[in-house]
Coordinates of C-alpha atoms in Angstrom, one line a residue:
M1396 CA 38.8 32.0 -70.2
V1397 CA 35.6 34.0 -70.9
Q1398 CA 35.0 32.0 -74.1
Q1399 CA 35.3 28.7 -72.1
V1400 CA 32.8 29.7 -69.4
S1401 CA 30.2 30.8 -72.0
E1402 CA 30.5 27.4 -73.7
T1403 CA 29.9 25.4 -70.6
T1404 CA 27.2 27.3 -68.8
T1405 CA 23.7 28.4 -69.6
P1406 CA 23.7 32.2 -70.4
S1407 CA 22.1 34.6 -67.9
T1408 CA 21.2 37.1 -70.6
P1409 CA 19.2 36.3 -73.9
G1410 CA 20.9 36.8 -77.2
K1411 CA 24.3 35.7 -76.2
L1412 CA 24.3 32.2 -77.7
K1413 CA 26.0 32.1 -81.1
P1414 CA 23.8 30.6 -83.8
D1415 CA 26.8 29.2 -85.7
K1416 CA 27.5 26.8 -82.9
P1417 CA 24.2 24.9 -82.2
H1418 CA 26.0 21.7 -81.0
H1419 CA 27.1 23.6 -77.9
H1420 CA 23.5 24.5 -77.0
I1421 CA 22.3 20.9 -77.4
H1422 CA 25.2 19.7 -75.3
N1423 CA 24.4 22.2 -72.5
R1424 CA 20.7 21.2 -72.5
F1425 CA 21.6 17.5 -72.2
R1426 CA 23.9 18.3 -69.2
I1427 CA 21.2 20.4 -67.5
H1428 CA 18.6 17.6 -68.0
S1429 CA 21.0 15.0 -66.6
S1430 CA 21.8 17.2 -63.6
N1431 CA 18.1 17.9 -62.9
S1432 CA 17.4 14.2 -63.1
R1433 CA 20.0 13.3 -60.6
L1434 CA 18.8 16.2 -58.3
T1435 CA 15.2 14.9 -58.5
L1436 CA 16.4 11.3 -57.7
F1437 CA 18.4 12.4 -54.7
S1438 CA 15.6 14.6 -53.5
S1439 CA 13.1 11.7 -53.8
L1440 CA 15.4 9.4 -51.9
F1441 CA 16.0 12.0 -49.2
L1442 CA 12.3 12.6 -48.8
A1443 CA 11.6 8.9 -48.6
F1444 CA 14.3 8.5 -45.9
I1445 CA 12.7 11.4 -43.9
L1446 CA 9.2 9.8 -44.2
L1447 CA 10.6 6.4 -43.0
L1448 CA 12.4 8.0 -40.1
F1449 CA 9.2 9.9 -39.1
F1450 CA 7.1 6.7 -39.4
F1451 CA 9.4 4.6 -37.1
T1452 CA 10.1 7.3 -34.5
F1453 CA 6.8 9.1 -34.3
T1454 CA 4.9 8.7 -31.0
P1455 CA 1.4 10.0 -30.8
P1456 CA 0.8 13.0 -28.4
P1457 CA -0.5 12.2 -24.9
P1458 CA -4.3 12.3 -24.5
P1459 CA -5.7 15.5 -22.9
P1460 CA -5.5 15.5 -19.1
S1461 CA -8.5 13.9 -17.4
T1462 CA -10.5 15.8 -14.8
T1463 CA -9.8 12.9 -12.4
A1464 CA -6.1 12.3 -11.5
P1465 CA -4.9 8.7 -12.1
R1466 CA -4.3 6.7 -9.0
R1467 CA -0.6 6.9 -8.0
V1468 CA 1.2 3.7 -7.6
L1469 CA 4.5 3.5 -5.6
G1470 CA 5.3 -0.2 -5.7
D1471 CA 2.1 -0.7 -3.6
S1472 CA 3.8 1.1 -0.7
W1473 CA 0.7 3.2 -0.1
G1474 CA -2.7 3.6 -1.4
G1475 CA -5.7 1.3 -1.8
S1476 CA -8.6 0.3 0.4
H1477 CA -6.6 -2.1 2.6
W1478 CA -4.0 0.5 3.2
E1479 CA -6.6 3.1 4.1
R1480 CA -8.2 0.7 6.6
L1481 CA -4.8 0.3 8.3
V1482 CA -4.3 4.0 8.4
S1483 CA -7.8 4.7 9.8
K1484 CA -7.5 2.0 12.4
S1485 CA -4.1 3.2 13.7
A1486 CA -5.4 6.8 14.0
R1487 CA -8.6 5.8 15.8
R1488 CA -8.7 7.1 19.4
S1489 CA -9.6 4.8 22.3
S1490 CA -10.2 7.8 24.5
T1491 CA -13.0 10.3 23.8
S1492 CA -10.7 13.2 25.0
G1493 CA -7.7 11.9 23.1
H1494 CA -5.8 13.5 20.2
T1495 CA -5.4 12.2 16.6
V1496 CA -1.7 12.5 16.0
L1497 CA 0.5 12.1 12.9
V1498 CA 4.0 11.4 14.1
T1499 CA 6.7 11.9 11.4
G1500 CA 10.0 10.1 12.0
A1501 CA 8.0 7.5 14.0
A1502 CA 10.6 4.8 13.6
G1503 CA 13.3 7.1 14.9
F1504 CA 14.5 7.2 18.5
V1505 CA 12.3 9.9 19.9
G1506 CA 9.5 9.2 17.5
T1507 CA 9.1 5.6 18.7
H1508 CA 9.0 6.5 22.3
V1509 CA 6.5 9.4 21.8
S1510 CA 4.2 7.2 19.6
L1511 CA 4.1 4.4 22.2
A1512 CA 3.3 6.9 25.0
L1513 CA 0.5 8.5 23.0
K1514 CA -1.0 5.1 22.1
R1515 CA -0.8 3.9 25.7
R1516 CA -2.9 6.8 27.0
G1517 CA -5.6 6.4 24.3
D1518 CA -4.6 8.8 21.5
G1519 CA -4.9 7.8 17.9
V1520 CA -1.5 7.6 16.4
L1521 CA -0.3 7.2 12.8
G1522 CA 3.4 7.0 12.0
L1523 CA 5.3 8.1 9.0
D1524 CA 9.0 7.2 8.3
N1525 CA 11.2 6.8 5.3
F1526 CA 13.6 4.3 6.9
N1527 CA 16.7 5.9 5.4
R1528 CA 20.2 4.5 5.9
Y1529 CA 21.8 7.2 7.9
Y1530 CA 22.3 4.5 10.5
D1531 CA 21.5 0.8 10.6
P1532 CA 17.9 0.5 9.4
N1533 CA 17.5 -2.8 11.2
L1534 CA 17.3 -0.8 14.4
K1535 CA 14.5 1.2 12.9
R1536 CA 12.7 -2.0 11.8
A1537 CA 13.0 -3.3 15.4
R1538 CA 11.4 -0.1 16.6
R1539 CA 8.6 -0.5 14.1
K1540 CA 7.9 -4.0 15.5
L1541 CA 7.4 -2.4 18.9
L1542 CA 5.0 0.1 17.4
E1543 CA 3.1 -2.6 15.5
R1544 CA 2.6 -4.7 18.6
A1545 CA 1.2 -1.5 20.3
G1546 CA -1.2 -1.0 17.4
V1547 CA 0.6 1.8 15.7
F1548 CA 0.8 1.6 11.9
V1549 CA 3.9 3.2 10.3
V1550 CA 3.5 4.4 6.7
E1551 CA 6.8 4.0 4.8
G1552 CA 7.1 7.2 3.0
D1553 CA 8.9 10.6 2.9
I1554 CA 7.7 14.0 4.1
N1555 CA 8.8 15.4 0.7
D1556 CA 6.1 13.3 -1.0
G1557 CA 3.3 15.9 -1.3
P1558 CA 0.7 13.5 -2.7
L1559 CA 1.3 11.0 0.1
L1560 CA 0.8 13.8 2.8
K1561 CA -2.3 15.0 1.0
K1562 CA -3.7 11.5 1.0
L1563 CA -3.0 11.0 4.7
F1564 CA -4.8 14.2 5.6
D1565 CA -7.7 13.2 3.3
V1566 CA -8.1 9.9 5.1
V1567 CA -7.6 11.1 8.7
P1568 CA -8.6 14.5 10.2
F1569 CA -5.5 14.9 12.4
T1570 CA -5.9 17.2 15.4
H1571 CA -2.1 17.3 15.9
V1572 CA 1.2 16.7 14.1
M1573 CA 4.2 15.6 16.1
H1574 CA 7.0 16.4 13.6
L1575 CA 10.2 14.5 14.5
A1576 CA 11.4 13.5 11.0
A1577 CA 14.8 15.1 10.3
Q1578 CA 18.3 14.5 9.1
A1579 CA 20.1 14.4 12.4
G1580 CA 23.8 14.6 13.4
V1581 CA 26.2 17.5 13.5
R1582 CA 29.3 15.9 11.9
Y1583 CA 27.5 14.1 9.1
A1584 CA 26.6 17.5 7.6
M1585 CA 30.2 17.9 6.5
Q1586 CA 29.8 14.8 4.4
N1587 CA 26.3 15.1 3.0
P1588 CA 25.0 18.7 3.3
N1589 CA 22.3 18.3 0.8
S1590 CA 20.5 15.7 2.9
Y1591 CA 20.0 18.3 5.6
V1592 CA 18.5 20.9 3.3
H1593 CA 16.3 18.2 1.7
S1594 CA 14.9 16.9 4.9
N1595 CA 15.1 19.7 7.5
I1596 CA 14.1 22.6 5.2
A1597 CA 12.4 21.3 2.1
G1598 CA 10.7 18.4 3.9
F1599 CA 9.5 20.7 6.7
V1600 CA 8.1 23.2 4.2
N1601 CA 6.3 20.4 2.4
L1602 CA 4.7 19.3 5.7
L1603 CA 3.7 22.8 6.6
E1604 CA 2.1 23.2 3.2
A1605 CA 0.0 20.0 3.8
C1606 CA -1.0 21.3 7.3
K1607 CA -2.0 24.8 6.2
S1608 CA -4.2 23.3 3.4
A1609 CA -5.9 20.8 5.6
N1610 CA -9.3 21.3 7.0
P1611 CA -9.2 21.3 9.9
Q1612 CA -5.7 22.6 10.3
P1613 CA -3.8 20.6 12.9
A1614 CA -1.7 22.0 15.8
I1615 CA 2.0 21.3 15.1
V1616 CA 4.7 20.4 17.7
W1617 CA 8.1 19.8 16.2
A1618 CA 11.7 19.0 17.1
S1619 CA 14.1 21.9 16.8
S1620 CA 17.5 21.5 18.6
S1621 CA 19.7 22.9 21.3
S1622 CA 22.3 23.3 18.5
V1623 CA 20.6 26.5 17.5
Y1624 CA 22.4 28.3 20.4
G1625 CA 25.6 27.7 18.4
L1626 CA 28.5 29.8 19.6
N1627 CA 26.4 31.5 22.3
S1628 CA 28.6 31.7 25.5
K1629 CA 25.9 32.7 27.9
V1630 CA 24.7 29.8 30.1
P1631 CA 22.3 28.3 30.8
F1632 CA 20.8 28.7 27.4
S1633 CA 17.4 30.5 27.5
E1634 CA 14.8 30.7 24.7
K1635 CA 15.4 34.5 24.7
D1636 CA 19.1 34.2 23.9
R1637 CA 20.5 34.9 20.5
T1638 CA 20.5 32.0 18.0
D1639 CA 22.1 33.7 15.0
Q1640 CA 25.6 32.1 15.3
P1641 CA 25.1 28.4 14.3
A1642 CA 28.3 26.3 14.6
S1643 CA 27.1 23.6 12.1
L1644 CA 24.9 23.2 9.0
Y1645 CA 22.6 21.0 11.1
A1646 CA 22.1 23.9 13.5
A1647 CA 21.6 26.3 10.7
T1648 CA 18.8 24.1 9.1
K1649 CA 17.1 23.9 12.5
K1650 CA 17.3 27.6 13.0
A1651 CA 15.9 28.1 9.5
G1652 CA 13.1 25.8 10.4
E1653 CA 12.2 28.0 13.4
E1654 CA 12.0 31.0 11.1
I1655 CA 10.0 29.2 8.5
A1656 CA 7.6 28.0 11.1
H1657 CA 7.1 31.5 12.3
S1658 CA 6.2 32.7 8.8
Y1659 CA 3.6 29.9 8.4
N1660 CA 2.2 30.8 11.8
H1661 CA 1.9 34.4 10.9
I1662 CA 0.5 34.0 7.4
Y1663 CA -1.7 30.9 7.7
G1664 CA -2.7 30.7 11.3
L1665 CA -1.0 27.4 12.1
S1666 CA -0.5 26.7 15.8
I1667 CA 3.2 25.8 16.1
T1668 CA 5.4 24.8 19.0
A1669 CA 9.2 24.2 18.7
L1670 CA 11.0 22.0 21.2
R1671 CA 14.8 22.4 21.5
F1672 CA 16.0 19.0 22.6
F1673 CA 19.3 18.7 24.6
T1674 CA 21.4 15.5 24.0
V1675 CA 18.7 12.9 24.3
Y1676 CA 19.8 9.3 25.2
G1677 CA 18.3 6.0 26.3
P1678 CA 17.1 2.6 25.0
Y1679 CA 16.6 2.2 21.3
G1680 CA 18.8 5.4 20.9
R1681 CA 20.8 6.6 17.9
P1682 CA 24.0 4.7 17.1
D1683 CA 25.7 8.0 16.0
M1684 CA 25.6 9.4 19.6
A1685 CA 28.7 9.2 21.8
Y1686 CA 27.1 7.3 24.7
F1687 CA 26.0 4.6 22.1
F1688 CA 29.2 4.1 20.1
F1689 CA 31.3 4.4 23.3
T1690 CA 29.4 1.5 24.7
K1691 CA 29.9 -0.5 21.5
D1692 CA 33.6 0.2 21.2
I1693 CA 34.3 -0.3 25.0
L1694 CA 32.7 -3.8 24.8
K1695 CA 34.8 -4.6 21.7
G1696 CA 38.0 -3.4 23.2
K1697 CA 38.4 -0.6 20.7
Q1698 CA 39.9 2.7 21.5
I1699 CA 37.5 5.6 22.0
T1700 CA 38.3 9.3 21.3
V1701 CA 37.4 11.7 24.0
F1702 CA 37.5 15.4 23.0
E1703 CA 38.5 18.3 25.2
S1704 CA 38.1 22.0 24.5
P1705 CA 40.9 23.9 22.8
D1706 CA 41.9 25.4 26.2
G1707 CA 42.2 21.9 27.7
G1708 CA 38.9 22.1 29.5
S1709 CA 36.1 19.5 29.7
V1710 CA 33.5 19.1 27.0
A1711 CA 30.1 18.8 28.7
R1712 CA 26.5 18.0 27.6
D1713 CA 23.1 18.4 29.2
F1714 CA 22.2 14.7 28.8
T1715 CA 18.4 14.3 28.9
Y1716 CA 16.8 10.8 29.3
I1717 CA 14.3 9.8 26.7
D1718 CA 11.4 9.4 29.2
D1719 CA 11.8 13.0 30.3
I1720 CA 11.8 14.2 26.7
V1721 CA 8.6 12.2 26.0
K1722 CA 6.9 14.0 29.0
G1723 CA 7.8 17.3 27.5
C1724 CA 6.5 16.3 24.1
L1725 CA 3.2 15.2 25.5
G1726 CA 3.0 18.3 27.6
A1727 CA 3.5 20.5 24.5
L1728 CA 0.8 18.5 22.5
D1729 CA -1.7 18.8 25.4
T1730 CA -1.2 22.6 25.8
A1731 CA -1.2 23.4 22.1
K1732 CA -4.1 25.6 21.1
K1733 CA -6.0 25.0 17.8
S1734 CA -4.8 26.5 14.6
T1735 CA -6.9 29.4 13.5
G1736 CA -6.8 29.0 9.7
S1737 CA -9.0 27.1 7.3
G1738 CA -8.3 26.0 3.8
G1739 CA -5.0 27.9 3.8
K1740 CA -6.5 31.2 5.0
K1741 CA -5.8 32.7 8.4
K1742 CA -8.8 33.9 10.5
S1743 CA -7.0 35.1 13.6
N1744 CA -3.6 35.1 15.4
A1745 CA -2.4 31.6 16.3
Q1746 CA -0.2 30.3 19.1
F1747 CA 3.6 30.2 18.5
R1748 CA 5.9 28.8 21.2
V1749 CA 9.6 27.7 21.7
F1750 CA 10.7 25.6 24.6
N1751 CA 14.0 24.1 25.9
L1752 CA 13.7 20.4 26.9
G1753 CA 16.9 19.5 28.8
N1754 CA 18.0 18.2 32.2
T1755 CA 19.7 21.4 33.5
S1756 CA 22.6 19.4 34.8
P1757 CA 25.5 19.4 32.3
V1758 CA 28.0 16.4 32.7
P1759 CA 31.5 16.3 31.3
V1760 CA 32.0 13.6 28.7
S1761 CA 34.8 12.2 30.7
E1762 CA 32.3 11.4 33.5
L1763 CA 30.0 9.8 30.9
V1764 CA 32.9 7.4 30.0
A1765 CA 33.6 6.7 33.7
I1766 CA 29.9 5.7 34.3
L1767 CA 29.9 3.4 31.2
E1768 CA 33.1 1.8 32.5
K1769 CA 31.4 1.1 35.8
L1770 CA 28.2 -0.3 34.3
L1771 CA 30.0 -2.4 31.6
K1772 CA 32.7 -3.5 34.0
V1773 CA 35.3 -2.8 31.3
K1774 CA 38.1 -0.2 31.3
A1775 CA 37.9 2.0 28.3
K1776 CA 41.0 2.6 26.0
K1777 CA 40.8 6.4 25.8
K1778 CA 42.6 8.8 23.4
I1779 CA 42.3 12.4 24.4
L1780 CA 42.3 14.9 21.5
P1781 CA 41.4 18.6 21.1
M1782 CA 37.9 19.1 19.7
P1783 CA 38.0 19.5 15.9
R1784 CA 36.2 22.2 14.0
N1785 CA 33.4 19.9 12.8
G1786 CA 30.4 21.8 14.2
D1787 CA 30.4 20.5 17.8
V1788 CA 30.3 23.0 20.6
K1789 CA 32.1 22.9 24.0
F1790 CA 29.0 22.6 26.2
T1791 CA 25.2 22.7 26.4
H1792 CA 23.1 23.7 29.3
A1793 CA 19.3 24.3 29.3
N1794 CA 17.3 26.8 31.1
I1795 CA 13.9 25.0 31.4
S1796 CA 12.0 27.5 33.5
L1797 CA 9.6 28.3 30.6
A1798 CA 8.8 24.6 30.0
Y1799 CA 8.4 24.1 33.7
R1800 CA 5.9 26.9 33.9
D1801 CA 3.9 26.2 30.7
L1802 CA 4.2 22.5 30.2
G1803 CA 4.7 21.2 33.7
Y1804 CA 8.1 19.8 32.5
R1805 CA 10.2 18.3 35.3
P1806 CA 13.0 16.0 34.3
T1807 CA 13.8 13.4 37.0
I1808 CA 16.3 10.9 35.6
D1809 CA 20.0 11.6 36.3
L1810 CA 22.7 10.4 33.9
E1811 CA 23.8 7.3 35.8
T1812 CA 20.3 6.0 36.3
G1813 CA 19.5 6.6 32.6
L1814 CA 22.7 5.0 31.4
K1815 CA 22.0 2.0 33.5
K1816 CA 18.7 1.5 31.7
F1817 CA 20.4 2.0 28.3
V1818 CA 23.2 -0.5 29.0
K1819 CA 20.6 -3.1 30.1
W1820 CA 18.7 -2.6 26.9
Y1821 CA 21.9 -2.6 24.8
L1822 CA 23.2 -5.9 26.2
E1823 CA 19.9 -7.6 25.7
F1824 CA 19.2 -6.2 22.2
Y1825 CA 22.6 -7.0 20.7
S1826 CA 23.1 -10.4 22.4
S1827 CA 19.7 -11.7 21.5
G1828 CA 20.3 -11.8 17.8
S1829 CA 17.8 -8.9 17.2
N1830 CA 20.3 -7.3 14.9
K1831 CA 22.0 -10.2 13.2
K1832 CA 21.5 -8.7 9.7
G1833 CA 22.9 -5.3 10.8
S1834 CA 26.4 -4.0 10.9
W1835 CA 26.9 -4.7 14.5

């Protein structure tokens, strides 16, 4: 075995080749040369393959960043001289004492009514809305048409778009921001929780970042919610009551918003006012609200589900008509003091407020249904069920004494009067073909 190995391999130590067998040495040299040739050939082919692969797949490195950022293009949805003229024109005040207001969620229910009221009295108003599909966007488009006729331009964009917000503040020196953009709805949070974090927390922070960096910094009024009172059993709900027991993710994101707002007020000197809305209803309202889909289903002869509390008691809400809410919003804007920061730096303490905006007269949902039956002249097909654990609470009831004192807030519309206005609008809107392309 040792003899055979020595004959077929090159020795590792000199002097071990036997001179009497030279033919073995020649044979070994020939085999080594052949092996080396094949190795060289394969290496050359492999190197050529690598070079070809590099040639066909190589992409040059990007050029060094320019000192001027390239113009961002979002399908021509915003930007450009024509767009800037529309923005500036919409935000122009017709009253020397008026505000210049950015209204987020302007194509939403409350946003539309607030924008129209501001424009009517001479304020400069610019709207911002992403027209998402949480409910029928055709209703939002119809609201936008109302705003366009009133001279309010609505930018189609998202509050999470930082460059867009920066651009808006570069074009217009807003004195106030009315922040109404949010992912609404208590029950939908169980289906799509991320949308609430994205809009109500991340979006709010993004807006606050834009506001604290603006010069001048605007005063901010924003929509919190009565849902922050959660499982609180003390009634009526007061701004001083505990709000650390949210019953839904929606409520939790609104509570988080209040805490985040406080931190920006404390650190950057932003003037911030939170408004806790209580069950707002009225024309151009939200289709996911009970009064809205009850009306729809009663007219179609469909069964409606009316919930009762686990102990068999009535579920009640502090229904607040949209016109009363708008008065509260305008009162908050008019009494908001200026922010005290500049360029992201706080100079002194700034105003921070929280107000309830409700009607102070809770009404059982069963009474809401009875009023709709009377106005629609149709008997509802009702199914009574215990309230599920989906984030809803048994009742809401606002203490509005603080808003009454500081904002001059005085709600005047009772539920039957308000529902009469809503039903009139509903019948006209959905019978006139205004929503033929929608899901109604």
